[in-house]
CSV table of C-alpha atoms in Angstrom, one decimal:
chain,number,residue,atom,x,y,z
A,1,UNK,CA,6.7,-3.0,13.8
A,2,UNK,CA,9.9,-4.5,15.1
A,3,UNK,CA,11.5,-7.5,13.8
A,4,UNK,CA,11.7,-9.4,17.2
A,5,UNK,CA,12.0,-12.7,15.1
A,6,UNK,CA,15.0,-12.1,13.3
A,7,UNK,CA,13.5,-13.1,10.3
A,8,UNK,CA,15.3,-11.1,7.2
A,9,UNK,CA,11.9,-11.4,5.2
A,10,UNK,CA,10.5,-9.0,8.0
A,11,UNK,CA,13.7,-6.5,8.3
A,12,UNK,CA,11.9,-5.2,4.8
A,13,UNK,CA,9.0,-4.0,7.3
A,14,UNK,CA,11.2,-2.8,10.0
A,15,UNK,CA,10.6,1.2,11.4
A,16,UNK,CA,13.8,3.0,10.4
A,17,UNK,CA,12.8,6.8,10.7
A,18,UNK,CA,13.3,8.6,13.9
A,19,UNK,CA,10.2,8.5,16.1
A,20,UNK,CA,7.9,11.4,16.4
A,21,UNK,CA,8.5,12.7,19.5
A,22,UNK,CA,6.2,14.8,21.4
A,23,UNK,CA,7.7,18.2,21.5
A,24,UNK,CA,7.4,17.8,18.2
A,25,UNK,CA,4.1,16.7,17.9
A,26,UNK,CA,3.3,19.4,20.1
A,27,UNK,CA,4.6,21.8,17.4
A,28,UNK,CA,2.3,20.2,14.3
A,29,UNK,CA,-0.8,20.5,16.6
A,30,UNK,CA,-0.1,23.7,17.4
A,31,UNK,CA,-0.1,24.9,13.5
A,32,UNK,CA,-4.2,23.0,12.8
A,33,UNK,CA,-6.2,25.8,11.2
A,34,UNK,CA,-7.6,24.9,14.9
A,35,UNK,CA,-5.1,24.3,17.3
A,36,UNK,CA,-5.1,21.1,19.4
A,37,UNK,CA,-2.6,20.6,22.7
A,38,UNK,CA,-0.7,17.5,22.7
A,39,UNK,CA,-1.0,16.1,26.0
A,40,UNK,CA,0.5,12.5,26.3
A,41,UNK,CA,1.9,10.3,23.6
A,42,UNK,CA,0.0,7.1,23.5
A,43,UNK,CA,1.6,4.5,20.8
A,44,UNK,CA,3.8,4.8,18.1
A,45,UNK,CA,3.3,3.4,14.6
A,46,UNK,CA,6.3,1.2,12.9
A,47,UNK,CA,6.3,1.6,9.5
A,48,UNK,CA,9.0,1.3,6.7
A,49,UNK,CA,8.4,4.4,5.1
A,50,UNK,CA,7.2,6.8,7.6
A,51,UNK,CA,6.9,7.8,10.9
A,52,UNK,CA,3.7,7.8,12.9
A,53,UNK,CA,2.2,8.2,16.9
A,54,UNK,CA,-1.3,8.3,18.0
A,55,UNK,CA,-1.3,11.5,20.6
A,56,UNK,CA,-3.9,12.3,23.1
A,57,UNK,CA,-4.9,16.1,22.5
A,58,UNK,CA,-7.0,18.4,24.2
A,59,UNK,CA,-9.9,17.3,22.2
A,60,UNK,CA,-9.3,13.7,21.7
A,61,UNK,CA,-7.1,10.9,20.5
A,62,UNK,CA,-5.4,12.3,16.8
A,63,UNK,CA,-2.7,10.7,14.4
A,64,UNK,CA,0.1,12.2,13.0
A,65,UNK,CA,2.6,10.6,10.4
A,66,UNK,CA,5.6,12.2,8.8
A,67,UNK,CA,7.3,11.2,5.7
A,68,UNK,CA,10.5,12.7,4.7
A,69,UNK,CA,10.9,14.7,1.5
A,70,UNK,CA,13.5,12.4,0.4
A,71,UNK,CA,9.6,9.8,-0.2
A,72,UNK,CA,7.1,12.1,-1.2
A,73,UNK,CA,5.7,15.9,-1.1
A,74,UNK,CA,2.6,17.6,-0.1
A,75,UNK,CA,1.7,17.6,-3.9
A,76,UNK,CA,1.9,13.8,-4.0
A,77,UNK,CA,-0.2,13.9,-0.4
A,78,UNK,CA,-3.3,16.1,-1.4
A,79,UNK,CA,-4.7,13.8,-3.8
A,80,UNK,CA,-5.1,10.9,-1.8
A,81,UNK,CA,-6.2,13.2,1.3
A,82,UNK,CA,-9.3,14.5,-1.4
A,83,UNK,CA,-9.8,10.7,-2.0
A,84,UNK,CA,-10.3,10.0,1.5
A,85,UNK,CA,-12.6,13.2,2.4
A,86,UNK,CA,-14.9,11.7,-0.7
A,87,UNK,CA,-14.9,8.2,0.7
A,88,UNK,CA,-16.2,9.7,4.1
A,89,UNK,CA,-18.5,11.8,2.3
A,90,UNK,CA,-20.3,8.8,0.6
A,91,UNK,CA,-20.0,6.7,3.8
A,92,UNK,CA,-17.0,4.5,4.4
A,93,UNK,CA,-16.0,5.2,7.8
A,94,UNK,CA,-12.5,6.5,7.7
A,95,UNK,CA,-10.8,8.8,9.7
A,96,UNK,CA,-10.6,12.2,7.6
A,97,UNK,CA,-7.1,14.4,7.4
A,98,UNK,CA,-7.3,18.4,9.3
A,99,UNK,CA,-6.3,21.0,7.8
A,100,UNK,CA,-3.5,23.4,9.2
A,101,UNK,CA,-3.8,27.1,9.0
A,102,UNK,CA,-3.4,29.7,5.9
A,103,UNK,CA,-0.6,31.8,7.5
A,104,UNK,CA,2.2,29.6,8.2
A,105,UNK,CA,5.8,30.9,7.8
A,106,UNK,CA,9.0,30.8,8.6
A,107,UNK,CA,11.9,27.9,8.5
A,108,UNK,CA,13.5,25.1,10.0
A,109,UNK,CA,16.3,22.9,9.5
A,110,UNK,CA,16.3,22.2,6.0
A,111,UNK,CA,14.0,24.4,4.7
A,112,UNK,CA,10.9,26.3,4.7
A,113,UNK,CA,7.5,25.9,6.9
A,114,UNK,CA,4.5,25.7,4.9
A,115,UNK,CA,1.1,24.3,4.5
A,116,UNK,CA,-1.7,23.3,1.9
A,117,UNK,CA,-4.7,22.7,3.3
A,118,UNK,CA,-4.1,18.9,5.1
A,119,UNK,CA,-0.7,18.8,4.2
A,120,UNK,CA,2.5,20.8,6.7
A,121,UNK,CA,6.2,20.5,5.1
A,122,UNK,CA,8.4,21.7,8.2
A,123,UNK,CA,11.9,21.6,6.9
A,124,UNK,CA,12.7,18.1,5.0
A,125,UNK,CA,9.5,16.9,6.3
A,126,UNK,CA,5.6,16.6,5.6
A,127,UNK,CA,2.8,15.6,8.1
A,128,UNK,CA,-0.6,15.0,8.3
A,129,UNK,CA,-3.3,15.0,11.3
A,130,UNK,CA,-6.5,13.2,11.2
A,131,UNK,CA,-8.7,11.5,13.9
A,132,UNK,CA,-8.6,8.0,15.9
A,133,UNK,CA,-10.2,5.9,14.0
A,134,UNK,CA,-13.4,4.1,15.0
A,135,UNK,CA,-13.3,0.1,16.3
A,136,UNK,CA,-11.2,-2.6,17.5
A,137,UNK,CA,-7.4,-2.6,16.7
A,138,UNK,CA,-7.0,-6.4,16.7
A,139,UNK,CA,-4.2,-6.5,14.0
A,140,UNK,CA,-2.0,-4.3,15.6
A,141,UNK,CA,0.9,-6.5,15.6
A,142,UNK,CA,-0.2,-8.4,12.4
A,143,UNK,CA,3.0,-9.5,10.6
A,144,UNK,CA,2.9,-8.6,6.7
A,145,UNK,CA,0.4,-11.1,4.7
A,146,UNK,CA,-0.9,-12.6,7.6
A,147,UNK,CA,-4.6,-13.5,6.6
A,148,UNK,CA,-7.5,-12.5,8.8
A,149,UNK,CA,-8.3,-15.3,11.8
A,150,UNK,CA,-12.1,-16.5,10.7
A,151,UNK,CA,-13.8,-16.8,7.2
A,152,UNK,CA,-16.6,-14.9,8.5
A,153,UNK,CA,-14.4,-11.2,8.4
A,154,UNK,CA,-12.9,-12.6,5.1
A,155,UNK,CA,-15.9,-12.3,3.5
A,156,UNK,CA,-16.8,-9.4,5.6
A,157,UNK,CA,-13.7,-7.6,4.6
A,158,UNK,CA,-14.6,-8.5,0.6
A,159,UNK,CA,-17.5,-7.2,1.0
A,160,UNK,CA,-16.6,-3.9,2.2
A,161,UNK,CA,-13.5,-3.3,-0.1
A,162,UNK,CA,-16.9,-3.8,-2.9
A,163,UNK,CA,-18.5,-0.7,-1.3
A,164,UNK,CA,-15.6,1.2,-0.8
A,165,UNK,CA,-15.1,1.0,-4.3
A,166,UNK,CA,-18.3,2.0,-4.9
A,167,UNK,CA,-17.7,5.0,-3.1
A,168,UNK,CA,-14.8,5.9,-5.1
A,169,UNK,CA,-17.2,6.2,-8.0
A,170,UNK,CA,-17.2,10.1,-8.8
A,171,UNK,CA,-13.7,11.2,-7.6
A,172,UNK,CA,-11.9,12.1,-10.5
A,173,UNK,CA,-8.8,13.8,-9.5
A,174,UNK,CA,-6.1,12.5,-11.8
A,175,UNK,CA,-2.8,10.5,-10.3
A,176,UNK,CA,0.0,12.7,-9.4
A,177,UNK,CA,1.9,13.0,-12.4
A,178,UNK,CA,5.4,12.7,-11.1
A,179,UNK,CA,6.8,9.7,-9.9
A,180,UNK,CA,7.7,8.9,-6.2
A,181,UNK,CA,9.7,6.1,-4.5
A,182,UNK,CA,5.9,5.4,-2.9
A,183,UNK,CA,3.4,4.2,-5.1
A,184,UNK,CA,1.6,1.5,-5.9
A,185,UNK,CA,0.1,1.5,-9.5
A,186,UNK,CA,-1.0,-1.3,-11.7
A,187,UNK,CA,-0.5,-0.2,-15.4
A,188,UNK,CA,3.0,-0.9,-16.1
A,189,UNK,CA,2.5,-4.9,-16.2
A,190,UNK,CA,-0.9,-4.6,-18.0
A,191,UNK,CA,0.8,-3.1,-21.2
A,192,UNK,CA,0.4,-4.0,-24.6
A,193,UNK,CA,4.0,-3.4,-25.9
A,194,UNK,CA,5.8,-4.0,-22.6
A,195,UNK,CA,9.2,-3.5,-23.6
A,196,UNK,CA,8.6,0.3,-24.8
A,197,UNK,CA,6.7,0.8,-21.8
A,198,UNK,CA,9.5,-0.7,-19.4
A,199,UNK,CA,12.2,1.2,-21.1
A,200,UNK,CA,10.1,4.7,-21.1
A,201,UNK,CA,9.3,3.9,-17.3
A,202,UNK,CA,12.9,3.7,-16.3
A,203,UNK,CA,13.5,6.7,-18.4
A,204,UNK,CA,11.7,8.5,-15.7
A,205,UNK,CA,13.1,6.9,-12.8
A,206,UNK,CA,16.9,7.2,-13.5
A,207,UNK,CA,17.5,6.0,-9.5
A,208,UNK,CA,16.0,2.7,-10.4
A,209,UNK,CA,17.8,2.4,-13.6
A,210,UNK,CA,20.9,3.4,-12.3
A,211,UNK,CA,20.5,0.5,-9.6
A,212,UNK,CA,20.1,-2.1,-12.2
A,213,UNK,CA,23.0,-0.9,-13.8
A,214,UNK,CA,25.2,-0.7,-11.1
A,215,UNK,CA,24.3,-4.0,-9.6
A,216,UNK,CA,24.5,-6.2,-13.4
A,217,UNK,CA,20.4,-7.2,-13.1
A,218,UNK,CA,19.4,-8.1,-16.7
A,219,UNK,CA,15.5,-6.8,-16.2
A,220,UNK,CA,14.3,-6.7,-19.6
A,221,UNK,CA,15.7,-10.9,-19.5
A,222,UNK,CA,14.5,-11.2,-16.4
A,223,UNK,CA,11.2,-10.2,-17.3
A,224,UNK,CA,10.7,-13.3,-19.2
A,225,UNK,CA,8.9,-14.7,-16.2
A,226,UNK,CA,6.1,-12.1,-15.8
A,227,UNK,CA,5.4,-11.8,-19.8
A,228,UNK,CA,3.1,-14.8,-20.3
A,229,UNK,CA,0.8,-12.8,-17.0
A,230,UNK,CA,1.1,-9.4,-19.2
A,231,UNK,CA,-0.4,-10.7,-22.3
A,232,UNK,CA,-2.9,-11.9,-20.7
A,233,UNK,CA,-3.7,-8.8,-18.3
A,234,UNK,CA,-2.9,-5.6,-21.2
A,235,UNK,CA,-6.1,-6.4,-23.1
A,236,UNK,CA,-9.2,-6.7,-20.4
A,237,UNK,CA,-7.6,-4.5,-18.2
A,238,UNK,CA,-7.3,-1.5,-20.0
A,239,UNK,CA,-11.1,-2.1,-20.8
A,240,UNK,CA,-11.8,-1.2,-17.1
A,241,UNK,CA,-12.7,2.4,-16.0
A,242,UNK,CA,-10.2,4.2,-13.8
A,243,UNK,CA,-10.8,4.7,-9.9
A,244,UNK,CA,-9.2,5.3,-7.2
A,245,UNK,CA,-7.9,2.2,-5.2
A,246,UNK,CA,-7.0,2.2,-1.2
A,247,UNK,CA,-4.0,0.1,-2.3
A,248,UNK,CA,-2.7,-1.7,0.7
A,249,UNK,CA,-5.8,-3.2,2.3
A,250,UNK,CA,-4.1,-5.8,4.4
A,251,UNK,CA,-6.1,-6.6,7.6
A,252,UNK,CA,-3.6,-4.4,10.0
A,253,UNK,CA,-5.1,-1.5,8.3
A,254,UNK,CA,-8.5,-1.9,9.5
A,255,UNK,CA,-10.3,-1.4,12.9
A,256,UNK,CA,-12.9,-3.8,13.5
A,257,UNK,CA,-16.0,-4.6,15.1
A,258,UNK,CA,-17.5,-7.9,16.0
A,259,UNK,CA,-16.4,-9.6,12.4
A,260,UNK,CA,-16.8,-6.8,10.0
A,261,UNK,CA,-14.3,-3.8,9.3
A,262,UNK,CA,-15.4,-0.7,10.9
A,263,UNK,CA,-12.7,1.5,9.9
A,264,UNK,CA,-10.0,1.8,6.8
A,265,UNK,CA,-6.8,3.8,7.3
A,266,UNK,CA,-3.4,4.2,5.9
A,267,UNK,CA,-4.1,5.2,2.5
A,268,UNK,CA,-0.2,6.5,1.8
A,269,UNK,CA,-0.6,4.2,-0.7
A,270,UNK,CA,-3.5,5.3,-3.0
A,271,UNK,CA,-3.8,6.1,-6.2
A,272,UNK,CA,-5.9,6.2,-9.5
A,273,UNK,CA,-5.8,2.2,-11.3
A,274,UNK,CA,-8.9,0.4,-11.4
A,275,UNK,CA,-11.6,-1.3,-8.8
A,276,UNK,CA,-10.3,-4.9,-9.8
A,277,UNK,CA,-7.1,-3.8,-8.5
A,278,UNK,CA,-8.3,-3.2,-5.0
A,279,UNK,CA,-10.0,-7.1,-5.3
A,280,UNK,CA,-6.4,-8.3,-6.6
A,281,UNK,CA,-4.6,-6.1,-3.5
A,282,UNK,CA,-6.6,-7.7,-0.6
A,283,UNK,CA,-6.3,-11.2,-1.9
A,284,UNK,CA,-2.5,-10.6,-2.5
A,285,UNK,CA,-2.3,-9.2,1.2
A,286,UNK,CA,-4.5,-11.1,3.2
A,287,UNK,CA,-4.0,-15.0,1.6
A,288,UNK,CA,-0.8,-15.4,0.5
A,289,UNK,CA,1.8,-16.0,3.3
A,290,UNK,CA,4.9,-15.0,1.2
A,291,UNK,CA,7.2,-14.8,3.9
A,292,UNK,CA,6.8,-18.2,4.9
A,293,UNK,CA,6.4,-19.1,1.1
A,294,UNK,CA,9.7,-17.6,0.7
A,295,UNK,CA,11.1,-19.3,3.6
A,296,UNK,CA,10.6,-22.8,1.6
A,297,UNK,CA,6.9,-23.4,2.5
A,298,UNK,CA,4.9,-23.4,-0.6
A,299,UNK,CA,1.9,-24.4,0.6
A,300,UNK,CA,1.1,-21.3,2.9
A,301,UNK,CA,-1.8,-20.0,1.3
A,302,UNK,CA,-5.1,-19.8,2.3
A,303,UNK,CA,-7.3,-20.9,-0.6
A,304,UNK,CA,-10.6,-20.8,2.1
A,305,UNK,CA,-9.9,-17.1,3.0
A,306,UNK,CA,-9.3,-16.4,-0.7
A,307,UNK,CA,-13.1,-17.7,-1.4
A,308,UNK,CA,-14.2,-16.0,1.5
A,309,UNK,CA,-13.5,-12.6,0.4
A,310,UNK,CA,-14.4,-13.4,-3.6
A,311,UNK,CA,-17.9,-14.1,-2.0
A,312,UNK,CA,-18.3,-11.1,-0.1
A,313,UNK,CA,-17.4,-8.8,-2.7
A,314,UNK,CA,-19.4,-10.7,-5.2
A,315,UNK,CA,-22.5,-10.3,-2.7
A,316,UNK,CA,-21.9,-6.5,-2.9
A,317,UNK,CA,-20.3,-6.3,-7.0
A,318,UNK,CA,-21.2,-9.5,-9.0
A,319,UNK,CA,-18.2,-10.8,-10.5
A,320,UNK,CA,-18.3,-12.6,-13.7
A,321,UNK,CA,-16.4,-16.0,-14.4
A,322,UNK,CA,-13.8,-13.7,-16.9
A,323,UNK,CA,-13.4,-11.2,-14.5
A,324,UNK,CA,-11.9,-14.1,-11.5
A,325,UNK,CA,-9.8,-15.1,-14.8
A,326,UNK,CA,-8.3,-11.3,-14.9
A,327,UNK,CA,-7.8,-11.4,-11.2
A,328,UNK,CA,-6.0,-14.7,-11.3
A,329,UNK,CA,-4.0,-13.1,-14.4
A,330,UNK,CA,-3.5,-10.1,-12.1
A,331,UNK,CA,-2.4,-11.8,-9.2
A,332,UNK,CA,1.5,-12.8,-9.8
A,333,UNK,CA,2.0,-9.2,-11.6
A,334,UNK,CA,0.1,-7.3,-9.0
A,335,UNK,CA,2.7,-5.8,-6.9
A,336,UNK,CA,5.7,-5.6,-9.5
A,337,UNK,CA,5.7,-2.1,-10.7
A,338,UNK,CA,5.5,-1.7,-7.1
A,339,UNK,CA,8.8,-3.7,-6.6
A,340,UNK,CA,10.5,-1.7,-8.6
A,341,UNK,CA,9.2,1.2,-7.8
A,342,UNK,CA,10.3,0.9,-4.5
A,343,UNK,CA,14.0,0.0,-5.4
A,344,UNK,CA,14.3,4.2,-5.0
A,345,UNK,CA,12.7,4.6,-2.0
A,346,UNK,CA,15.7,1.9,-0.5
A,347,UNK,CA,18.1,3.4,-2.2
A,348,UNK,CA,17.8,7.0,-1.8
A,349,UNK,CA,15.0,7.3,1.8
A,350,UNK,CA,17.0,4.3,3.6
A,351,UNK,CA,20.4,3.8,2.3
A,352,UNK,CA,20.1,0.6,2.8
A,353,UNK,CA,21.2,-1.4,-1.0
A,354,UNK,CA,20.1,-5.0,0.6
A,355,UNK,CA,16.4,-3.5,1.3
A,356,UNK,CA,17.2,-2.9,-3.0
A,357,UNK,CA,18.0,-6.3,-3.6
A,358,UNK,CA,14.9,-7.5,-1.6
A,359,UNK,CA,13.0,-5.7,-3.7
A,360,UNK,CA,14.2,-7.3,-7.1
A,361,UNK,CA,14.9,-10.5,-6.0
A,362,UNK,CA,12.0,-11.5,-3.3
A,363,UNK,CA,9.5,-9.3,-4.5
A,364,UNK,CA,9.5,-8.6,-8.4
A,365,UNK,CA,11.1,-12.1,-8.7
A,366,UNK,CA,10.3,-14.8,-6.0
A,367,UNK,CA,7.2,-13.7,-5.8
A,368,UNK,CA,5.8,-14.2,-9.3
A,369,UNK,CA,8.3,-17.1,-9.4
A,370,UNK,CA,5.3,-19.2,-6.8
A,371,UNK,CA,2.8,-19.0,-9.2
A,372,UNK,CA,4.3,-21.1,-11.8
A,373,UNK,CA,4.6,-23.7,-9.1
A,374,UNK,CA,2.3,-26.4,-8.6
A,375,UNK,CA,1.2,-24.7,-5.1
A,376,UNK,CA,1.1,-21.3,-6.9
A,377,UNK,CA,-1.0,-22.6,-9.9
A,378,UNK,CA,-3.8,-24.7,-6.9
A,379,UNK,CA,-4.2,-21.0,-5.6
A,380,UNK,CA,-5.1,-19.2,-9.1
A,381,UNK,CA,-7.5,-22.3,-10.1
A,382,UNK,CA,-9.3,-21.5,-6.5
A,383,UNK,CA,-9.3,-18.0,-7.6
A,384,UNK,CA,-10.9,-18.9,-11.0
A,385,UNK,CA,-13.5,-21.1,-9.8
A,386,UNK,CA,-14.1,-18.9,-6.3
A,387,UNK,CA,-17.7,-18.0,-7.3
């Protein structure tokens, strides 16, 4: 997306990487374990940590997005590709990843040319392939957090994030163990002795502790704010079996027909937490408007959408009075290991130290800050008494 308002709560969001041209994607198709033609490139795709283009092929309308290797490898790639072959497997429509052929080789700029099964690392790149997905693109230009436009595909879109994670059920293919600057993981904040578990974490992302360092932040002070959330989060949630969780199911990631999703995508961010976590994520995306929040308007949240999707999913997975008191727990910790995760990412994929600073300050910080509001603290009582 571009930022056409100005707005520096949307430069976050803003595409950086050098488009995918179609020479280029010409190249990728060519290397399928059945070869496609690129034949005319139709959009591209804007997003902060990747690069993307929907080209018209031989055989139909495909996808291709490329992360550098500076954001992830094809060993943090596979797993989620294998989550989203089960998912199709057990019915959630979603477009599935192709694989490239066995007997790739030589080298390009920066290094090697290779491929495992959906993933192709050309140089200091990755990219995958998959189909158009099926349905209406009406968020296209959705800005991040803005909620869907009718209750009726709220609760539509709760209730399919309840099957989806139903469909996760038997996919047991472990999180990658090494970090990357491009997770989102909910275990970090839902820790019963949070201070080891902060200090090990940074111990294994010396980019993000070496940021703190170097710009004075006082985290383990700072994290005064988020503690009273943790104690109440460590204990349930770690009573919750383990799944694998889309991760980032804001509306723009769906297609859609008439008011219910008819197709999920964009699951770079997946990974293994637990099912609540994908409830948490889509009321954290699609009901709380933080960039106007941040912009001084504390009252932009959507308390009816937020019920809307709670009643969907409930119609699909009951939902018990204590588990709404877990997700409103959740809610103002829910995306900061994230936050800080993603301190690397703008440090070392973007260059870009203020993108850093967003990230510690707006995300890990402002945002948890609204919920001790009195705004803030109107939207978790909705969330308590939702069902």
């Amino acid at each position: 997306m571009e930022n056409v308002t100005g707005d520096p709560q949307l430069d976050i969001v803003a595409q950086r990487w050098p488009d995918i041209t179609l020479a280029e994607a010409a190249d990728v198709l060519s290397r399928l374990r059945h070869p496609l033609r690129a034949l005319e490139l139709l959009t591209r795709s804007g997003r902060p940590t990747a690069a993307g283009v929907m080209i018209r092929a031989n055989e139909g309308d495909v996808f291709i997005k490329r992360y550098a290797l500076s954001v992830r490898d094809a060993a943090s790639i596979l797993p989620y590709h294998g989550f989203v072959h089960h998912l199709a497997k057990r019915g959630i429509s979603t477009p599935t990843f192709m694989p490239f052929a066995d007997d790739l080789g030589g080298s390009a700029p920066g290094g090697p040319i290779w491929a495992t099964d959906s993933a192709l690392t050309i140089g200091g790149a990755v990219y995958e392939v998959c189909a158009k997905a099926e349905g209406d693109d009406r968020y296209i230009d959705a800005l991040s957090w803005d909620p869907p436009r009718t209750v009726s595909e709220a609760e539509q879109l709760g209730a399919f994030m309840a099957r989806m994670s139903m469909a996760a059920e038997g996919y047991d293919a472990p999180r990658p163990a090494a970090p990357n600057p491009f997770q989102n993981r909910f275990g970090l904040f839902a820790t019963a002795d949070f201070d080891a578990a902060v200090k090990a974490w940074l111990e294994e992302r010396p980019v993000v502790r070496d940021y703190l360092k170097s710009t004075d932040r006082h985290l383990m002070q700072d994290l005064d704010l988020h503690r009273r959330y943790v104690e109440k989060v460590s204990g349930p949630y770690g009573a919750l079996p383990s799944c694998w969780t889309h991760g980032d199911p804001h509306i723009s990631n769906f297609l859609w027909q008439g008011d219910r999703p008819s197709s999920i995508f964009d699951f770079g961010l997946a990974d293994r937490n637990t099912a609540l976590f994908d409830l948490v994520e889509t009321l954290e995306r699609n009901t709380i408007r933080f960039v106007s929040i941040m912009n001084g308007d504390d009252d932009a949240y959507c308390a009816d959408t937020a019920a809307a999707i709670i009643r969907g999913y409930n119609g699909v997975i009951p939902l018990s009075s204590s588990d709404l008191a877990l997700v409103a727990d959740m809610l103002p910790v829910c995306q900061s290991e994230a936050a800080l995760n993603w301190i690397a990412y703008y440090v070392e994929g973007t260059h870009r130290p203020q993108d850093a600073a967003w990230c510690y300050d707006i995300s890990l910080m402002g945002h948890t800050a609204w919920f001790a509001r009195p705004s803030g603290q109107r939207y978790l009582d909705a969330i308590r008494m939702a069902a």
